[in-house]
């Protein structure tokens, strides 16, 4: 089975986020970029499928600061090929990413394309559905379990309330991963460092990035801390007393 | 050392080479002292001596399928009692954990701490830019080397928990007060300081340790200072015993050593009485691992009103708080297996010794013992204080 | 080209999802700003009955066996045909497991712009979206010619999108739904026999701050003392400490209790959006900057482990 994983890097929310001088975008100079958590799950799921059913995993990522380490980590987990797409991705939206990635992924002729179901900086929808359309493949998102049988995939799609829908799809298909079947495995630093010496990252240059389809942002801002909670202080006994009186006020006690 | 790819070496050889005296592994008598004294030995499928037996029998693969090695808190109790002087903790246990890590067998909690250490330079997942925020409002201003760019006498390596953990930041502030009172010319690295990496190393992440060491080494090399002091015995251990092998070598003291040297100057400043029975918990990495037992006690004895009492296990036999070797990030995992915490045992000992204050000298200990005191009967009134905090208290305002 | 605002109604096994009503309410407000009719788009099979409560000026009902339950391929194809033909000004879809699966594909297929994670529209018809865990808001003009917008809950009350009077319904033929690549094999229910937290009036929620499985008992004790039910945020369910049916969040249940007592929950948007309809949220979290304090009515920075036992005592005493 030929599996491709598309990963991207997103702003790390541990750091403070600032708006750039234009007032319409994030100040990227101040940001730390980390792998999109859901793409990490997609990468893990791809390796699990390879371990179960054999095949090859190709990890693809656009050029962001820190992308090499992300790709090498995928290799350390078990990815067979690493491809970095170069281009000015810093300000690119998902439509641009989808088009650029589709051009590269098409050549790989994958049976299965996995990517995270969403990312924290998606403003023009997640990349998966757009990528699928560019590749002419169907898309199923919010997937937390994958079984491959005979040219078909059974994807377990999550609905609210713990309900699961089993969707059957003929290969090839793009799946938006919500959670891998086990948490992304740890990769020791020494293993990544070893891989850095032996693995190579193939480079593909993207043609001019086409962001059409994304919305124009007139203003980006940080929300005012809306009406803040009334804070209760004191000793545990005093706080507990206040809570009990609130419970009584609202009628649950 | 020859650079044979690890995959081609037998694990036995790997472990022999991991530590300077690793060869002593060959002298194991299978006496079982180590497994007997290990606080969690009774829970391990492969306690230390059995690990060696399986290594020798070339059946180490069996160990990789189990997870009880993660009960080891790297407390050095086994190393202390081994009649053959085998470096069990830094050699055997650390290397075994490394093998488990490489095999992907690592509890999730620990995984997070290791990933955070890689990404943010601290296991708590806090922003590196905020590492000196604890010192923001202190007067006189704490010198951050990158800002003041002048030589200092002493570089104070603060450490992860004193920098970020709300409870432990009080200790950093207390030590600042004491250093200022003594007129010490000191500076901190602030955002250029990375985790010392020692606990991560003992949890099996050698590569991460080296990466962190490189970064700290780079920071050290940028500035001029005469010696490094640290709040953290784990950092002390790393700088004294591990960093030199990586080419990073500076005079290093734990803050209790540093202050004890200045006791004549310090004593007159301790004007306020702290009337209490105080027992001192020897941290594993100050005591057993590095033989510093007297200086912390000397500092406590210098505080007016303090009556020093010893717990049943003290000095070399001190009972670990459970935070070492990754234990700090394995609380849930170890609780599920043991349903008892080492820190709770220690609290009970403190109560039995009649102590009103449990004095500590390692940043892991204050939060661990305070948490444990909440669940141990009779520990309601027991106060946990770092020595720095007691000294600051005794200095008055 | 019309000025109409389409709302793609989401339904699951015979029930209209709340997000549909939220979007209808949004569409109504938006139409005040930019004009146009609110048109509910209902896809299904023998599902006319679902249109009864929709607050819309009219309903386009696309009927086809392949649309009985949602599958991405069939829904996208059907909508592509409709949007291509009617060319509305705006199409609202849910930022959900249904809407998000097809919005991007529609955007590329039809060459129409897409703005996602929209929480509300400004009075002058701009979309206002939230990203980066709710820390950043992005506002912009509705792109032309047809703006596809996926919406998250929280900006409008579902009640405002409900109507007692069934709107006018037009049934439309759907063509081109052959050679579908995605089919629904079956639904798998969550553990049966468990409570439905979305109907409970008193919820005690635990988050990462509960730290380990054994501590859940504390929440259970409190729940029992108060007559409430324990639920949790994603990290707790992922660990297997609570059943999936107890998950509160974007991929779990939306709840609207009288009281939502959040223990050690930070309040990330995926969780926050599922609890904003609660009457009173009380948050217990040692981090003063936790986002949950922005949506909670009352809060305390006290450590939940210090508070729980005294609270259980006082509750028992109050009950007499």
Coordinates of C-alpha atoms in Angstrom, one line a residue, chain A residues 12-16 18 29-35 40 69 73 77 182-194, chain B residues 6 98 101-104 106 108 110-112 114-115 118-120 125-130 204-208 210-211 214:
Chain A
X12 CA 2.6 27.1 18.9
X13 CA -0.1 28.5 21.3
X14 CA 2.3 28.3 24.3
X15 CA 3.9 31.4 23.0
X16 CA 2.1 34.8 22.9
X18 CA 0.9 39.0 18.1
X29 CA 8.6 36.6 13.3
X30 CA 7.6 36.2 16.9
X31 CA 6.1 32.7 16.4
X32 CA 7.3 29.3 17.3
X33 CA 6.1 26.8 14.7
X34 CA 5.3 23.2 15.7
X35 CA 3.8 20.3 13.9
X40 CA 1.2 14.1 14.0
X69 CA 13.1 18.1 12.0
X73 CA 11.0 12.5 13.1
X77 CA 9.0 6.5 13.3
X182 CA -2.7 4.9 19.5
X183 CA -1.0 8.1 20.7
X184 CA 1.8 9.3 18.5
X185 CA 4.9 7.2 19.6
X186 CA 7.8 8.9 21.2
X187 CA 11.0 9.2 19.2
X188 CA 14.2 9.5 21.1
X189 CA 16.4 12.4 20.2
X190 CA 19.3 10.1 19.5
X191 CA 17.2 8.2 17.0
X192 CA 16.2 11.4 15.2
X193 CA 19.8 12.4 15.1
X194 CA 20.8 9.1 13.7
Chain B
X6 CA 24.5 0.8 18.2
X98 CA 17.3 4.0 27.0
X101 CA 12.7 4.4 24.9
X102 CA 14.2 3.3 21.7
X103 CA 11.7 0.5 21.5
X104 CA 8.9 3.0 22.0
X106 CA 7.5 4.8 27.4
X108 CA 2.7 8.9 28.0
X110 CA 7.0 10.9 30.6
X111 CA 6.8 11.2 26.9
X112 CA 5.2 14.6 27.2
X114 CA 10.6 14.7 27.2
X115 CA 8.9 16.3 24.2
X118 CA 13.0 19.1 23.4
X119 CA 10.8 21.8 22.2
X120 CA 10.9 24.4 25.0
X125 CA 6.0 23.0 28.6
X126 CA 6.5 26.7 29.5
X127 CA 7.7 29.3 27.1
X128 CA 11.5 29.7 27.2
X129 CA 11.1 33.4 26.9
X130 CA 9.4 33.5 30.3
X204 CA 17.0 7.2 29.1
X205 CA 17.2 10.2 26.8
X206 CA 20.9 10.5 26.3
X207 CA 20.5 12.3 23.0
X208 CA 18.2 14.9 24.6
X210 CA 23.5 16.0 25.1
X211 CA 21.4 18.5 23.1
X214 CA 25.3 21.7 24.2

